[in-house]
CSV table of N, CA and C in Angstrom, one decimal:
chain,number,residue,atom,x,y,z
A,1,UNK,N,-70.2,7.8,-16.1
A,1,UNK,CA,-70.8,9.1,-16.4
A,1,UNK,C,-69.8,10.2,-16.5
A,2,UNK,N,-69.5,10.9,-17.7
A,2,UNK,CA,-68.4,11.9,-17.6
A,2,UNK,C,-68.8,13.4,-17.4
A,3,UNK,N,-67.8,14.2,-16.7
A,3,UNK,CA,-67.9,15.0,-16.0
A,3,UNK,C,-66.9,16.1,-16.7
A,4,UNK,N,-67.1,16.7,-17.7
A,4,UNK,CA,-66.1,17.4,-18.3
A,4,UNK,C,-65.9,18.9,-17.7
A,5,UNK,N,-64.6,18.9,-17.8
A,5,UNK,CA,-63.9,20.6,-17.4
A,5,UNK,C,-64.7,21.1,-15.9
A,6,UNK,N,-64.4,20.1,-14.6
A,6,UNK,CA,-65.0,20.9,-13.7
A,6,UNK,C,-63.6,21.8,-13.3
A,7,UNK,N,-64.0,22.4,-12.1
A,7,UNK,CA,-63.1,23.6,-11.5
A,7,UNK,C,-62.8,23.3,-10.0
A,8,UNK,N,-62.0,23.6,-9.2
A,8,UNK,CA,-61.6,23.2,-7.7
A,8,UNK,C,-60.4,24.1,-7.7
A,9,UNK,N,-61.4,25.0,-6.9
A,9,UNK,CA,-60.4,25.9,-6.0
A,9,UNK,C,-60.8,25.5,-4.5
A,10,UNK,N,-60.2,27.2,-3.5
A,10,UNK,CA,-60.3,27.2,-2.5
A,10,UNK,C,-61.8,27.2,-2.1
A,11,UNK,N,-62.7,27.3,-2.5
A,11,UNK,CA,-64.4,27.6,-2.6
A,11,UNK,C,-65.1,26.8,-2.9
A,12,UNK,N,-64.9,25.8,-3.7
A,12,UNK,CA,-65.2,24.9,-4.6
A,12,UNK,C,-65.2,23.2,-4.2
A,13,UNK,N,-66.2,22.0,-4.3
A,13,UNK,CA,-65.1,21.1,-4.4
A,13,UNK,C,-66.2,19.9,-5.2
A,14,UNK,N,-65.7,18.4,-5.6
A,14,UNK,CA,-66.6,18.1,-6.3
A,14,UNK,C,-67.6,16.6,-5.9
A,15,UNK,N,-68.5,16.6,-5.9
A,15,UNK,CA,-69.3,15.5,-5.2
A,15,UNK,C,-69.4,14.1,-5.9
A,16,UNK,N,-69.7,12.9,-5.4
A,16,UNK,CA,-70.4,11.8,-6.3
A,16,UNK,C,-71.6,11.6,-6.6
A,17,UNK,N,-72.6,12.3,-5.8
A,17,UNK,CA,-73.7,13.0,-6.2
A,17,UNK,C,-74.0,14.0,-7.3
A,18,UNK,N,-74.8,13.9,-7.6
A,18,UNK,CA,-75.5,15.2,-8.8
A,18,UNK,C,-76.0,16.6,-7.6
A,19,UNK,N,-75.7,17.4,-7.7
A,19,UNK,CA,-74.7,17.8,-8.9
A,19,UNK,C,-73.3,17.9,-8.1
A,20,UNK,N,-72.4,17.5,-9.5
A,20,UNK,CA,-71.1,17.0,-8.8
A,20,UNK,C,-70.4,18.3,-8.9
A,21,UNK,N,-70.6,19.4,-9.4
A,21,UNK,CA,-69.8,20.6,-9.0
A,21,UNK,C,-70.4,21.4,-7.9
A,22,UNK,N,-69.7,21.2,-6.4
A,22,UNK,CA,-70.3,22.0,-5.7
A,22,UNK,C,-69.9,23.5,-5.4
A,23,UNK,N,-70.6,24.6,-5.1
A,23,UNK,CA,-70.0,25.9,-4.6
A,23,UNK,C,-69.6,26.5,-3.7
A,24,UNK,N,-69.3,25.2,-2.7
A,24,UNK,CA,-69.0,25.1,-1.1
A,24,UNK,C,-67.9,24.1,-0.9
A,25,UNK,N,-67.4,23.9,0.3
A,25,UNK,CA,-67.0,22.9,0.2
A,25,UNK,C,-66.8,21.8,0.9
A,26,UNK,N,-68.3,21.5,1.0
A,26,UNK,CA,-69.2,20.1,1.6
A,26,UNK,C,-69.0,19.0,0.9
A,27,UNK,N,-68.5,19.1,-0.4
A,27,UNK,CA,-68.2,17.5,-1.4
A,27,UNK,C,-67.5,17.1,-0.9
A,28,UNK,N,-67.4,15.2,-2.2
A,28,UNK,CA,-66.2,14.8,-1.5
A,28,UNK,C,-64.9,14.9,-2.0
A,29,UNK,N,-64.6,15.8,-2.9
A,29,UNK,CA,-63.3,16.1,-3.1
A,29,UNK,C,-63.2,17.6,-3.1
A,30,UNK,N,-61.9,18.0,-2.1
A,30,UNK,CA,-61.4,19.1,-2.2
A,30,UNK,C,-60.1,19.6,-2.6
A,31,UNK,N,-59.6,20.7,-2.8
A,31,UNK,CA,-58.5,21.6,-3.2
A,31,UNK,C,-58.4,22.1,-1.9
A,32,UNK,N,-56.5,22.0,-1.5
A,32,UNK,CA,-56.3,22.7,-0.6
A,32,UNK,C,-54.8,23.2,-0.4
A,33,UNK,N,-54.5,24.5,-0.6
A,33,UNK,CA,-53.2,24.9,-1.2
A,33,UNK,C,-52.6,25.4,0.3
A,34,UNK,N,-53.6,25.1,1.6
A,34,UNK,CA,-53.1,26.1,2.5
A,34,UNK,C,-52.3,25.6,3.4
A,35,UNK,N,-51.8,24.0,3.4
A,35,UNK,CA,-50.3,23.8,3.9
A,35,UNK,C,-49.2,23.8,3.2
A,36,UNK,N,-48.2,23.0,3.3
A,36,UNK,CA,-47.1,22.9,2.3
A,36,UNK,C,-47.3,22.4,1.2
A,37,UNK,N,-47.4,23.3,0.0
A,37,UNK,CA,-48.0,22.3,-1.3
A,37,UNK,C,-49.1,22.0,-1.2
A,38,UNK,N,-49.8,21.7,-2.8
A,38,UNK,CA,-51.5,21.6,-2.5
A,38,UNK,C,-51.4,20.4,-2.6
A,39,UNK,N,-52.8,19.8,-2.6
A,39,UNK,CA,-53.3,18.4,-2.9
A,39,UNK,C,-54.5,18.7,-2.9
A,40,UNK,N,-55.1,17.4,-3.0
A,40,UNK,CA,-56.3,16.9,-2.9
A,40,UNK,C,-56.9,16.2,-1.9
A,41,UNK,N,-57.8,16.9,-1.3
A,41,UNK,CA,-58.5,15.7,0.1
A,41,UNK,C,-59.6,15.5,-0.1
A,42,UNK,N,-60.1,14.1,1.0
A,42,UNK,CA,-61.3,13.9,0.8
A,42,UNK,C,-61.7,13.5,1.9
A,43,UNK,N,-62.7,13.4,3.0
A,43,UNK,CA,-63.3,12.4,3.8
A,43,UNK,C,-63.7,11.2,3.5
A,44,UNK,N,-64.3,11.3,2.8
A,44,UNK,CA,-64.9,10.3,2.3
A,44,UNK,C,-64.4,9.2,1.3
A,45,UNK,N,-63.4,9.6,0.2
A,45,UNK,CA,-62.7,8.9,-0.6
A,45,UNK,C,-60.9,8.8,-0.4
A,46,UNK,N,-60.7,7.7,-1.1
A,46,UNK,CA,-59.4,7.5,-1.4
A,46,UNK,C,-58.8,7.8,-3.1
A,47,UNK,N,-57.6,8.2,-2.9
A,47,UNK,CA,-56.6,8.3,-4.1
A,47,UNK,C,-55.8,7.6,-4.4
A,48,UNK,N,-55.1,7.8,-5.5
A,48,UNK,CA,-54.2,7.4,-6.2
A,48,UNK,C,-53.4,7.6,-7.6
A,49,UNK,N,-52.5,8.1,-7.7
A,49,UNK,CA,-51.9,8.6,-8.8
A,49,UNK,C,-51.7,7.9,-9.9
A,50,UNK,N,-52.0,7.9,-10.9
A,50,UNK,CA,-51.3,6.8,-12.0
A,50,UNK,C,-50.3,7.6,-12.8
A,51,UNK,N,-49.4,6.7,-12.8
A,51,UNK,CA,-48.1,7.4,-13.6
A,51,UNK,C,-47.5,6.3,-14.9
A,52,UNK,N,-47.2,6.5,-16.0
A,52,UNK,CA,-47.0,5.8,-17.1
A,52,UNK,C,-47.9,6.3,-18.3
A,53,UNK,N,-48.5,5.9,-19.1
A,53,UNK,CA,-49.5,5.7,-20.3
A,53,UNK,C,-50.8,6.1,-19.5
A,54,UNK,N,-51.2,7.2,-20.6
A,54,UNK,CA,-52.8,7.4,-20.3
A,54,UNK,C,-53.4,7.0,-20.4
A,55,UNK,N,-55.4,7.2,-20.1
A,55,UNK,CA,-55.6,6.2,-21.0
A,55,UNK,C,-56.4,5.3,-20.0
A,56,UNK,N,-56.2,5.4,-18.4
A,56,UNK,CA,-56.9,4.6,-17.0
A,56,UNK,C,-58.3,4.0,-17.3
A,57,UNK,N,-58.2,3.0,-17.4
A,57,UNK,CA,-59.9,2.4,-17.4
A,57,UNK,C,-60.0,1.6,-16.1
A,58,UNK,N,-61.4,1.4,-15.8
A,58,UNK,CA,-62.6,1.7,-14.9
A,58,UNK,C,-61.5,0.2,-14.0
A,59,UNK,N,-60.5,-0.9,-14.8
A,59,UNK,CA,-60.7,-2.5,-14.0
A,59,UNK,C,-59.0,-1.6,-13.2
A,60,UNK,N,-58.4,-0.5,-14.7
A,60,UNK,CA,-57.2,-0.6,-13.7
A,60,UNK,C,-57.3,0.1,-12.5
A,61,UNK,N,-58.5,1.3,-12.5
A,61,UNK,CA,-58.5,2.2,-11.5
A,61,UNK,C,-58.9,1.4,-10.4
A,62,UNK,N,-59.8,0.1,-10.2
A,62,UNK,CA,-60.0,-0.7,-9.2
A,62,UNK,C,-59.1,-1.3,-8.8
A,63,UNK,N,-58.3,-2.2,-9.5
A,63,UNK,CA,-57.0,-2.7,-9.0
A,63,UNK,C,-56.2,-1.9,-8.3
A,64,UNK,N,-56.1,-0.7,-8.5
A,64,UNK,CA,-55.0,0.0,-8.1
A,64,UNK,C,-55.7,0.4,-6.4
A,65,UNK,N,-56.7,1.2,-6.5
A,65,UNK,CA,-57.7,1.0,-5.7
A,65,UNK,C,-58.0,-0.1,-4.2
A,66,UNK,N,-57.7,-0.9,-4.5
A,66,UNK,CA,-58.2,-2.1,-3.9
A,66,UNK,C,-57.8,-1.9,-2.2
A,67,UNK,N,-56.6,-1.5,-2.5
A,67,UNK,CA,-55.5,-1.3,-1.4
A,67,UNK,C,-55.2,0.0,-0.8
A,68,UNK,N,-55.4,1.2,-1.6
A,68,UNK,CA,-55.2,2.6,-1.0
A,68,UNK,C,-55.8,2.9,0.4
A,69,UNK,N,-55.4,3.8,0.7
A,69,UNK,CA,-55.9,4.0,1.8
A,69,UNK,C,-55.7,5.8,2.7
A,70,UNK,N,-55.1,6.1,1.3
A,70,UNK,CA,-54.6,7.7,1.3
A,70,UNK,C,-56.0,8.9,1.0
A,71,UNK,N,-56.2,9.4,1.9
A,71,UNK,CA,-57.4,10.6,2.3
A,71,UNK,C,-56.9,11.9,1.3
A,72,UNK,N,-55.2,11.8,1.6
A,72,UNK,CA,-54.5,13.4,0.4
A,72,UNK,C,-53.5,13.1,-0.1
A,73,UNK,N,-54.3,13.6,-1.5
A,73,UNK,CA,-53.1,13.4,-2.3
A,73,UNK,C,-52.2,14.2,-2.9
A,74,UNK,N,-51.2,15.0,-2.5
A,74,UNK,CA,-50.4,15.9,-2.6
A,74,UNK,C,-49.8,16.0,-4.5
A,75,UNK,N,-50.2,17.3,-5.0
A,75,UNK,CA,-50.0,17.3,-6.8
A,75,UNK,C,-48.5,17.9,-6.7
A,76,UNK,N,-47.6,17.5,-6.0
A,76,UNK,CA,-46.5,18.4,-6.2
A,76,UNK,C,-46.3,17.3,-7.9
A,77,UNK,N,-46.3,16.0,-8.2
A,77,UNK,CA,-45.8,15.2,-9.2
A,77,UNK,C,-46.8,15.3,-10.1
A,78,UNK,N,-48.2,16.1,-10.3
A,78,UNK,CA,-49.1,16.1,-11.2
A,78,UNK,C,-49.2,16.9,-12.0
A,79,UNK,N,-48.6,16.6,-13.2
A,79,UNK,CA,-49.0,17.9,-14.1
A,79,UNK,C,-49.8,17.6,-15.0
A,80,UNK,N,-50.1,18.8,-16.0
A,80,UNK,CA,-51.5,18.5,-16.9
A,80,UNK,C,-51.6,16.9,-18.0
A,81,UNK,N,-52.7,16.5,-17.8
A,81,UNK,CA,-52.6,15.1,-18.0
A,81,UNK,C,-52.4,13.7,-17.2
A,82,UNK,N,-51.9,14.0,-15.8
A,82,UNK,CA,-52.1,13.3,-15.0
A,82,UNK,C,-53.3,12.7,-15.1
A,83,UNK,N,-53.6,11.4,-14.4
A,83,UNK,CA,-55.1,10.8,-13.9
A,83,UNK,C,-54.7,10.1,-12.5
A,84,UNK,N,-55.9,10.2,-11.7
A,84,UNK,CA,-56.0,10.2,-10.8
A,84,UNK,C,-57.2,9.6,-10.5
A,85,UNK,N,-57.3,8.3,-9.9
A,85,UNK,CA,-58.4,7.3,-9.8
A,85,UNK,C,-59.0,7.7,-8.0
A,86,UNK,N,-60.5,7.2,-7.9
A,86,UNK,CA,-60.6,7.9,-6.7
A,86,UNK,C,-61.7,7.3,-6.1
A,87,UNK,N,-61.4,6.2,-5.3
A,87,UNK,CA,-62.9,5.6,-4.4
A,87,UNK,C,-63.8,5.8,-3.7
A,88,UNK,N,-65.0,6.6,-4.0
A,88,UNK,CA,-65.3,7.0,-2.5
A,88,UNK,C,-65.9,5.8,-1.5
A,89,UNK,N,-66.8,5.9,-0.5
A,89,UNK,CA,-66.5,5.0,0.4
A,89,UNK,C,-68.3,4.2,-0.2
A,90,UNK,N,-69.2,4.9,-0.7
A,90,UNK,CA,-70.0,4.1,-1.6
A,90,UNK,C,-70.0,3.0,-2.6
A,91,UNK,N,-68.6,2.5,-2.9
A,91,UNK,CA,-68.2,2.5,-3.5
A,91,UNK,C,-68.3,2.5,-5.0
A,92,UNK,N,-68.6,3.8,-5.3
A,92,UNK,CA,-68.5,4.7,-6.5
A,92,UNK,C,-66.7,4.7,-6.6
A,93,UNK,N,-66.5,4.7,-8.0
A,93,UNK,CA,-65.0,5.2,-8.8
A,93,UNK,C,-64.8,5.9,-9.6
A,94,UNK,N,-64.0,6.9,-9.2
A,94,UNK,CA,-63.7,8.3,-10.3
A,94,UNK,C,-62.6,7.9,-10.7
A,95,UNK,N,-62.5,8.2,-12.4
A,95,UNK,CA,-61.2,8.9,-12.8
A,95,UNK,C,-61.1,10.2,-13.0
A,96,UNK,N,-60.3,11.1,-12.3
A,96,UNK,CA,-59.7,12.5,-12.8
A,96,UNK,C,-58.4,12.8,-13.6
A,97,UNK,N,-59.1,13.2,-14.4
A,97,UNK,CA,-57.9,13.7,-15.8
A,97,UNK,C,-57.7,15.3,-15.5
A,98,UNK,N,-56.5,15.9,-14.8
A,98,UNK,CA,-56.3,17.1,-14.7
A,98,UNK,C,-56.1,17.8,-16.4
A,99,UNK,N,-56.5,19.0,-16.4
A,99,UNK,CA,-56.1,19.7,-17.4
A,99,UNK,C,-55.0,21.0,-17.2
A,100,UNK,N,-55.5,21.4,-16.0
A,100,UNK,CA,-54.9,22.7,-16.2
A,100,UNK,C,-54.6,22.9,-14.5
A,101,UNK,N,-53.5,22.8,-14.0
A,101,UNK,CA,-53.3,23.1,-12.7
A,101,UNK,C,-52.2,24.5,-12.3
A,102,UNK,N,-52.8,25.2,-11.4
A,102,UNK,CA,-52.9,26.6,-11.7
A,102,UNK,C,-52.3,26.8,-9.9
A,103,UNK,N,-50.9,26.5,-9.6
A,103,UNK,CA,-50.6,26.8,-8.3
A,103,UNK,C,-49.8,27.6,-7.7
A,104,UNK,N,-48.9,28.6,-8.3
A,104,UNK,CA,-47.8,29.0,-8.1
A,104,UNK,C,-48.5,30.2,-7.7
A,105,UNK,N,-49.7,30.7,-7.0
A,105,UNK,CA,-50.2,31.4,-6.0
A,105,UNK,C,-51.0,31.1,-5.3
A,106,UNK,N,-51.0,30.1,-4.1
A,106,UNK,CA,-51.8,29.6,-3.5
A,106,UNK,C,-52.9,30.3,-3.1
A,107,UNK,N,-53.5,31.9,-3.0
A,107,UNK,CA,-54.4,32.0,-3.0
A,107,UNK,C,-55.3,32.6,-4.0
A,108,UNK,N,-54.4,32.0,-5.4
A,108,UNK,CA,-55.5,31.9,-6.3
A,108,UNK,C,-55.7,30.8,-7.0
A,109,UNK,N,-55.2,30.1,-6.4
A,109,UNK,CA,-54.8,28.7,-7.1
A,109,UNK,C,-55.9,28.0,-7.4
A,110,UNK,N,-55.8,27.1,-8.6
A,110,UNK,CA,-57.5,26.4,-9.2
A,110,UNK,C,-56.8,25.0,-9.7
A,111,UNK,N,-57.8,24.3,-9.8
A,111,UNK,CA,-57.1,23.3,-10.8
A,111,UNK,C,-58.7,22.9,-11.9
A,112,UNK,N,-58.2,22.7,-13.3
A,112,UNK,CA,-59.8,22.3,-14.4
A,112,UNK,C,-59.2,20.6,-14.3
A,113,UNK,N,-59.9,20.3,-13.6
A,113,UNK,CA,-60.4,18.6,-14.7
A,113,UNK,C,-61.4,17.8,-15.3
A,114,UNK,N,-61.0,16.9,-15.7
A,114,UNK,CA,-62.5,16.6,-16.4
A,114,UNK,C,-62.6,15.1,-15.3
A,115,UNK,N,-63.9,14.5,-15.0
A,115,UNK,CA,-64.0,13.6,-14.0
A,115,UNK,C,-65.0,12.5,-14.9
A,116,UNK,N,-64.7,11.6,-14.6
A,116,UNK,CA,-65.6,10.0,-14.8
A,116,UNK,C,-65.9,9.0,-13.9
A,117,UNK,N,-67.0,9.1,-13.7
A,117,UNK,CA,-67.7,8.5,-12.6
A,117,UNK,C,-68.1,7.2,-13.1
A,118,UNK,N,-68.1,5.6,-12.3
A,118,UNK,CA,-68.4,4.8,-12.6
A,118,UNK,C,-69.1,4.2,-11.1
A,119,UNK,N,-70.3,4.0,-11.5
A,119,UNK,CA,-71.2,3.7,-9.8
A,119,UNK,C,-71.2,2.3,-9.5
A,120,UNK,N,-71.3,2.2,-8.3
A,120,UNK,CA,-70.9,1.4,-7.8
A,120,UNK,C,-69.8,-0.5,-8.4
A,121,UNK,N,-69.0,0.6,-8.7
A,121,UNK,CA,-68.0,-0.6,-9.2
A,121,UNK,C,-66.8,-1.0,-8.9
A,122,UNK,N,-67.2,-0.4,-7.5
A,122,UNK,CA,-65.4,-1.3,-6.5
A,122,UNK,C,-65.8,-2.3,-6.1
């Protein structure tokens, strides 16, 4: 199911539930610029960076997946066009395609990406 141009700031974060843009930040993915460098955290789900060729589909984001076990994922190496595959513990699998990551003021910092959700396929 795709999830085009959501938003995650400090207020914000995004769910595997409908609706996946929340205005709090009770989801399971959040933006957090307020230690050293931002990332990405989640309770509930795990990350993972892909780096090479774009392009991540649903078997490699599992494979990669299989073994993670990382809660945050720090964007100091993400820039626009990164993907970022993402398991939550339902086992639901996101890919995030950043577009626009917006950090060099952490307290206005945002990031747009577009998300693809694929249910239960870990």
């Amino acid at each position: 199911m795709p999830y085009p141009l959501r938003r995650l700031d400090a207020k914000t974060s995004l769910d595997f539930e409908e609706p996946v843009q929340r205005e709090d930040r009770k989801g399971d993915i959040r933006f957090d610029c307020e230690e050293a460098g931002c990332a990405l955290e989640s309770d509930t789900s795990v990350f993972v960076q892909l780096f090479g060729a774009s392009g991540a589909s649903l078997d490699e984001c599992r494979l990669l997946l299989a073994s993670a076990d990382s809660h945050r994922l720090p964007l100091a190496a993400a820039a626009n066009g990164s993907e970022i595959c993402v398991k939550h513990s339902s086992g639901d699998i996101a890919l995030l395609v950043l577009r626009t990551k917006s950090t060099a003021l952490p307290e206005i910092a945002f990031l747009q990406l577009d998300m693809t959700v694929w249910r239960a396929a870990a």
